[in-house]
mmCIF file of C-alpha atoms in Angstrom:
data_model
loop_
_atom_site.group_PDB
_atom_site.id
_atom_site.type_symbol
_atom_site.label_atom_id
_atom_site.label_comp_id
_atom_site.label_asym_id
_atom_site.label_seq_id
_atom_site.Cartn_x
_atom_site.Cartn_y
_atom_site.Cartn_z
ATOM 1 C CA MET A 171 -54.924 7.590 -16.933
ATOM 2 C CA VAL A 172 -53.602 4.113 -16.196
ATOM 3 C CA ILE A 173 -50.278 3.522 -14.507
ATOM 4 C CA THR A 174 -48.623 0.228 -13.649
ATOM 5 C CA ILE A 175 -47.232 -0.391 -10.167
ATOM 6 C CA LYS A 176 -44.737 -3.155 -9.475
ATOM 7 C CA TYR A 177 -44.059 -4.477 -5.987
ATOM 8 C CA PHE A 178 -40.924 -6.253 -4.855
ATOM 9 C CA GLY A 179 -39.647 -8.163 -1.844
ATOM 10 C CA ILE A 180 -41.591 -7.563 1.350
ATOM 11 C CA LEU A 181 -43.896 -5.139 -0.515
ATOM 12 C CA SER A 182 -45.191 -7.867 -2.821
ATOM 13 C CA GLU A 183 -45.797 -9.942 0.293
ATOM 14 C CA ILE A 184 -47.776 -7.132 2.000
ATOM 15 C CA THR A 185 -49.833 -6.286 -1.090
ATOM 16 C CA ASN A 186 -50.059 -9.939 -2.157
ATOM 17 C CA LYS A 187 -49.321 -8.738 -5.697
ATOM 18 C CA ASP A 188 -46.340 -8.438 -8.033
ATOM 19 C CA THR A 189 -48.016 -5.843 -10.193
ATOM 20 C CA GLU A 190 -51.271 -3.913 -10.551
ATOM 21 C CA ASN A 191 -52.764 -1.218 -12.739
ATOM 22 C CA LEU A 192 -54.164 1.904 -11.078
ATOM 23 C CA ILE A 193 -56.536 4.361 -12.663
ATOM 24 C CA VAL A 194 -55.490 7.801 -11.432
ATOM 25 C CA GLU A 195 -56.137 11.436 -12.263
ATOM 26 C CA ASP A 196 -54.232 12.777 -15.250
ATOM 27 C CA ASN A 197 -52.142 15.318 -13.353
ATOM 28 C CA CYS A 198 -51.113 13.015 -10.570
ATOM 29 C CA ASN A 199 -47.608 12.797 -9.110
ATOM 30 C CA SER A 200 -45.555 10.298 -7.126
ATOM 31 C CA ASN A 201 -46.781 11.710 -3.776
ATOM 32 C CA ASP A 202 -50.420 11.159 -4.793
ATOM 33 C CA ILE A 203 -49.586 7.542 -5.653
ATOM 34 C CA ASN A 204 -47.917 7.111 -2.283
ATOM 35 C CA LYS A 205 -51.037 8.396 -0.529
ATOM 36 C CA ILE A 206 -53.318 6.037 -2.488
ATOM 37 C CA LEU A 207 -51.064 3.057 -1.772
ATOM 38 C CA ILE A 208 -50.737 3.786 1.945
ATOM 39 C CA GLU A 209 -54.536 4.073 2.182
ATOM 40 C CA THR A 210 -54.946 0.752 0.398
ATOM 41 C CA TYR A 211 -52.081 -1.073 2.131
ATOM 42 C CA PRO A 212 -51.467 0.724 5.456
ATOM 43 C CA SER A 213 -48.585 -1.515 6.557
ATOM 44 C CA ILE A 214 -46.381 -0.508 3.604
ATOM 45 C CA SER A 215 -45.696 2.685 5.567
ATOM 46 C CA ASN A 216 -43.579 0.540 7.943
ATOM 47 C CA VAL A 217 -41.216 -0.278 5.061
ATOM 48 C CA ASN A 218 -38.449 2.119 4.123
ATOM 49 C CA TYR A 219 -39.070 1.876 0.367
ATOM 50 C CA ILE A 220 -37.956 4.018 -2.551
ATOM 51 C CA ILE A 221 -39.797 4.598 -5.820
ATOM 52 C CA ALA A 222 -38.461 4.016 -9.321
ATOM 53 C CA VAL A 223 -40.210 5.403 -12.389
ATOM 54 C CA ASN A 224 -39.349 3.640 -15.632
ATOM 55 C CA GLN A 225 -36.462 1.931 -13.842
ATOM 56 C CA ASN A 226 -34.898 5.131 -12.486
ATOM 57 C CA VAL A 227 -35.001 5.920 -8.784
ATOM 58 C CA ILE A 228 -36.731 9.272 -8.232
ATOM 59 C CA GLN A 229 -35.364 11.722 -5.658
ATOM 60 C CA ASN A 230 -38.067 14.389 -5.816
ATOM 61 C CA ILE A 231 -41.780 14.577 -6.521
ATOM 62 C CA TYR A 232 -42.326 13.270 -10.024
ATOM 63 C CA SER A 233 -45.238 14.130 -12.357
ATOM 64 C CA LEU A 234 -46.518 10.937 -13.873
ATOM 65 C CA SER A 235 -47.368 10.312 -17.516
ATOM 66 C CA PRO A 236 -49.665 7.635 -18.940
ATOM 67 C CA ASN A 237 -48.006 4.223 -19.174
ATOM 68 C CA ASP A 238 -45.290 5.094 -16.655
ATOM 69 C CA GLU A 239 -44.037 2.037 -14.823
ATOM 70 C CA ILE A 240 -43.788 2.703 -11.105
ATOM 71 C CA ALA A 241 -41.842 0.293 -8.904
ATOM 72 C CA LEU A 242 -41.835 0.238 -5.103
ATOM 73 C CA LEU A 243 -38.451 -1.003 -3.966
ATOM 74 C CA PRO A 244 -37.774 -2.088 -0.376
ATOM 75 C CA PRO A 245 -34.168 -2.009 0.950
ATOM 76 C CA PHE A 246 -31.774 -3.854 -1.358
ATOM 77 C CA SER A 247 -30.016 -7.000 -0.185
ATOM 78 C CA GLY A 248 -27.952 -8.217 -3.115
ATOM 79 C CA GLY A 249 -24.358 -9.345 -2.872
ATOM 80 C CA MET B 85 -8.804 2.636 -21.185
ATOM 81 C CA GLY B 86 -10.017 -0.946 -20.831
ATOM 82 C CA LYS B 87 -11.880 -2.827 -23.503
ATOM 83 C CA GLN B 88 -15.686 -2.644 -23.220
ATOM 84 C CA GLN B 89 -17.568 -5.913 -22.845
ATOM 85 C CA GLN B 90 -20.914 -6.751 -24.466
ATOM 86 C CA PRO B 91 -23.819 -6.800 -21.969
ATOM 87 C CA LYS B 92 -23.962 -10.307 -20.541
ATOM 88 C CA LYS B 93 -26.464 -12.308 -18.601
ATOM 89 C CA VAL B 94 -25.990 -11.430 -14.933
ATOM 90 C CA PHE B 95 -28.491 -13.653 -13.149
ATOM 91 C CA MET B 96 -27.997 -17.378 -12.641
ATOM 92 C CA GLU B 97 -30.662 -19.638 -11.153
ATOM 93 C CA GLY B 98 -29.546 -20.959 -7.743
ATOM 94 C CA GLY B 99 -26.040 -21.048 -6.251
ATOM 95 C CA ILE B 100 -23.059 -20.297 -8.521
ATOM 96 C CA PRO B 101 -21.144 -23.587 -8.952
ATOM 97 C CA ALA B 102 -17.396 -23.676 -8.159
ATOM 98 C CA ALA B 103 -16.904 -25.353 -11.570
ATOM 99 C CA PHE B 104 -18.396 -22.286 -13.318
ATOM 100 C CA ILE B 105 -15.921 -20.050 -11.462
ATOM 101 C CA GLY B 106 -13.062 -22.392 -12.400
ATOM 102 C CA GLN B 107 -14.091 -22.359 -16.059
ATOM 103 C CA SER B 108 -14.226 -18.546 -16.009
ATOM 104 C CA ILE B 109 -10.630 -18.460 -14.773
ATOM 105 C CA ALA B 110 -9.548 -20.976 -17.433
ATOM 106 C CA LYS B 111 -11.102 -18.858 -20.217
ATOM 107 C CA HIS B 112 -8.629 -16.072 -19.411
ATOM 108 C CA GLN B 113 -5.518 -18.125 -20.179
ATOM 109 C CA SER B 114 -5.542 -16.815 -23.757
ATOM 110 C CA LYS B 115 -5.587 -13.175 -22.572
ATOM 111 C CA THR B 116 -1.879 -12.844 -21.928
ATOM 112 C CA ASP B 117 -1.918 -9.066 -21.429
ATOM 113 C CA ILE B 118 -3.526 -9.731 -18.016
ATOM 114 C CA GLY B 119 -1.197 -9.929 -15.016
ATOM 115 C CA ALA B 120 -3.717 -9.824 -12.139
ATOM 116 C CA HIS B 121 -7.123 -11.349 -11.494
ATOM 117 C CA ASN B 122 -9.220 -10.313 -8.537
ATOM 118 C CA ILE B 123 -12.213 -12.424 -7.554
ATOM 119 C CA PHE B 124 -14.864 -11.580 -4.985
ATOM 120 C CA LEU B 125 -17.315 -14.309 -3.946
ATOM 121 C CA GLY B 126 -20.362 -13.650 -1.812
ATOM 122 C CA GLN B 127 -21.507 -16.686 0.170
ATOM 123 C CA VAL B 128 -24.806 -17.230 1.998
ATOM 124 C CA ARG B 129 -24.261 -17.234 5.775
ATOM 125 C CA ALA B 130 -26.242 -19.434 8.145
ATOM 126 C CA ASP B 131 -26.948 -16.459 10.438
ATOM 127 C CA LYS B 132 -28.799 -17.118 13.681
ATOM 128 C CA ILE B 133 -32.076 -15.211 13.921
ATOM 129 C CA GLY B 134 -33.269 -15.754 17.455
ATOM 130 C CA GLU B 135 -33.030 -19.513 18.002
ATOM 131 C CA LYS B 136 -33.161 -20.436 14.314
ATOM 132 C CA SER B 137 -30.502 -20.536 11.612
ATOM 133 C CA VAL B 138 -30.846 -19.300 8.057
ATOM 134 C CA ARG B 139 -30.873 -22.345 5.771
ATOM 135 C CA ALA B 140 -31.098 -20.454 2.465
ATOM 136 C CA ILE B 141 -31.736 -17.081 0.868
ATOM 137 C CA GLU B 142 -34.333 -16.767 -1.873
ATOM 138 C CA TYR B 143 -33.285 -13.925 -4.168
ATOM 139 C CA SER B 144 -35.708 -11.983 -6.318
ATOM 140 C CA SER B 145 -35.072 -8.882 -8.386
ATOM 141 C CA TYR B 146 -36.519 -6.124 -10.534
ATOM 142 C CA VAL B 147 -34.547 -7.787 -13.307
ATOM 143 C CA GLU B 148 -34.881 -5.130 -16.032
ATOM 144 C CA MET B 149 -33.704 -2.377 -13.690
ATOM 145 C CA ALA B 150 -31.016 -4.591 -12.115
ATOM 146 C CA GLU B 151 -29.531 -5.373 -15.534
ATOM 147 C CA LYS B 152 -29.578 -1.687 -16.447
ATOM 148 C CA GLU B 153 -27.889 -0.721 -13.152
ATOM 149 C CA ILE B 154 -25.236 -3.417 -13.546
ATOM 150 C CA HIS B 155 -24.597 -2.276 -17.105
ATOM 151 C CA GLU B 156 -24.026 1.270 -15.760
ATOM 152 C CA ILE B 157 -21.751 -0.021 -12.977
ATOM 153 C CA ARG B 158 -19.777 -1.895 -15.629
ATOM 154 C CA GLU B 159 -19.427 1.187 -17.887
ATOM 155 C CA ASN B 160 -18.455 3.442 -14.958
ATOM 156 C CA THR B 161 -15.919 0.942 -13.642
ATOM 157 C CA PHE B 162 -14.263 0.725 -17.071
ATOM 158 C CA LYS B 163 -14.096 4.551 -17.157
ATOM 159 C CA LYS B 164 -12.737 4.851 -13.630
ATOM 160 C CA PHE B 165 -10.206 1.997 -13.564
ATOM 161 C CA ASN B 166 -7.708 0.740 -16.112
ATOM 162 C CA ILE B 167 -8.930 -2.839 -16.185
ATOM 163 C CA THR B 168 -8.864 -5.409 -18.977
ATOM 164 C CA CYS B 169 -12.121 -7.224 -18.318
ATOM 165 C CA MET B 170 -14.906 -7.714 -15.821
ATOM 166 C CA HIS B 171 -17.554 -10.354 -15.149
ATOM 167 C CA ILE B 172 -20.476 -10.063 -12.753
ATOM 168 C CA HIS B 173 -22.852 -12.889 -11.852
ATOM 169 C CA HIS B 174 -25.548 -12.907 -9.179
ATOM 170 C CA SER B 175 -27.885 -15.689 -8.111
ATOM 171 C CA ILE B 176 -31.642 -15.550 -8.445
ATOM 172 C CA GLY B 177 -33.955 -18.001 -6.710
ATOM 173 C CA LEU B 178 -32.987 -20.245 -3.831
ATOM 174 C CA VAL B 179 -29.356 -20.368 -2.616
ATOM 175 C CA ALA B 180 -28.523 -22.644 0.329
ATOM 176 C CA ALA B 181 -26.249 -21.514 3.176
ATOM 177 C CA GLY B 182 -22.651 -22.121 2.116
ATOM 178 C CA GLU B 183 -23.365 -21.638 -1.586
ATOM 179 C CA ILE B 184 -22.039 -18.745 -3.667
ATOM 180 C CA CYS B 185 -24.522 -15.981 -4.571
ATOM 181 C CA LEU B 186 -22.214 -13.314 -6.057
ATOM 182 C CA PHE B 187 -19.222 -13.716 -8.365
ATOM 183 C CA VAL B 188 -17.247 -10.609 -9.359
ATOM 184 C CA PHE B 189 -14.168 -11.183 -11.488
ATOM 185 C CA VAL B 190 -11.888 -8.301 -12.502
ATOM 186 C CA SER B 191 -8.688 -8.543 -14.497
ATOM 187 C CA SER B 192 -5.982 -5.976 -15.150
ATOM 188 C CA LYS B 193 -2.354 -5.657 -16.077
ATOM 189 C CA HIS B 194 -1.174 -5.052 -12.504
ATOM 190 C CA ARG B 195 -2.643 -5.959 -9.106
ATOM 191 C CA ASP B 196 -3.379 -2.598 -7.484
ATOM 192 C CA VAL B 197 -6.182 -1.531 -9.802
ATOM 193 C CA SER B 198 -7.786 -4.996 -9.715
ATOM 194 C CA TYR B 199 -8.270 -4.774 -5.915
ATOM 195 C CA LYS B 200 -9.718 -1.270 -6.143
ATOM 196 C CA ALA B 201 -12.052 -2.036 -9.053
ATOM 197 C CA SER B 202 -13.324 -5.228 -7.398
ATOM 198 C CA ARG B 203 -14.180 -3.396 -4.170
ATOM 199 C CA HIS B 204 -15.854 -0.613 -6.134
ATOM 200 C CA ILE B 205 -18.050 -3.057 -8.089
ATOM 201 C CA VAL B 206 -19.179 -5.000 -5.009
ATOM 202 C CA GLU B 207 -20.088 -1.817 -3.089
ATOM 203 C CA GLU B 208 -21.985 -0.441 -6.088
ATOM 204 C CA ILE B 209 -23.938 -3.687 -6.527
ATOM 205 C CA LYS B 210 -24.969 -3.672 -2.869
ATOM 206 C CA ALA B 211 -26.042 -0.025 -2.969
ATOM 207 C CA LYS B 212 -27.676 0.333 -6.397
ATOM 208 C CA VAL B 213 -28.975 -2.971 -7.735
ATOM 209 C CA PRO B 214 -32.577 -3.896 -6.851
ATOM 210 C CA ILE B 215 -32.070 -7.414 -5.552
ATOM 211 C CA PHE B 216 -34.085 -8.667 -2.582
ATOM 212 C CA GLY B 217 -33.097 -11.533 -0.300
ATOM 213 C CA LYS B 218 -35.603 -13.516 1.713
ATOM 214 C CA GLU B 219 -33.820 -15.435 4.479
ATOM 215 C CA ILE B 220 -35.473 -18.821 4.874
ATOM 216 C CA LEU B 221 -35.072 -20.248 8.374
ATOM 217 C CA GLU B 222 -34.920 -23.890 9.496
ATOM 218 C CA ASP B 223 -38.655 -24.001 10.245
ATOM 219 C CA ASN B 224 -39.437 -22.393 6.836
ATOM 220 C CA SER B 225 -40.426 -19.079 8.418
ATOM 221 C CA HIS B 226 -38.659 -16.142 6.777
ATOM 222 C CA LYS B 227 -37.216 -12.682 7.241
ATOM 223 C CA TRP B 228 -36.417 -10.075 4.574
ATOM 224 C CA LYS B 229 -32.731 -9.186 4.532
ATOM 225 C CA LYS B 230 -31.356 -5.605 4.379
ATOM 226 C CA ASN B 231 -27.872 -4.642 3.294
ATOM 227 C CA ILE B 232 -25.841 -2.778 5.879
ATOM 228 C CA THR B 233 -24.643 0.438 4.253
#
């Protein structure tokens, strides 16, 4: 299945992308995505990021569905 | 229970002008049930990073999620505090040191709740809204900012 990943802040700088589509196995979860991304972009593991799926921050391992929008969010600095 | 506001545009390109803040205050003159306004303004600091000063912060955001989070903060604040109205504006894009990047405006009948609600909103924005600040230094190098929690 295809999932969309969005990168923000320092993560879009590291990956040199704002967004990309990944083709992944159908039963994949948020941990699998993390592994793929760290393999592709090793230095993202130095960033204390959180993951949002469809604009909600996930606390636990999340089973992904086709067309889910994943966002990697580095520490916030609004205000 | 306070009156609910329609979702409004939160993000403004660049620094928030003092005139905009003044006009917001003026718009409340017709709301004569209000007895207290509380305004919080966030301003970009020219922090020293090593030998260099910050000359601006470039803000970016996951806008769709940020608007959803701010909408939730708004709803929860209306539930939690007996306030009359609330306005939240945040900058996006480049904001020079000394310019305003956050404008929170809370109004209520009496002062106590306006202070509490204002503090609550600002803390919630800092903790929950996906906004990212890139500190641009004098020599155009940069550093990504992190909120202190």
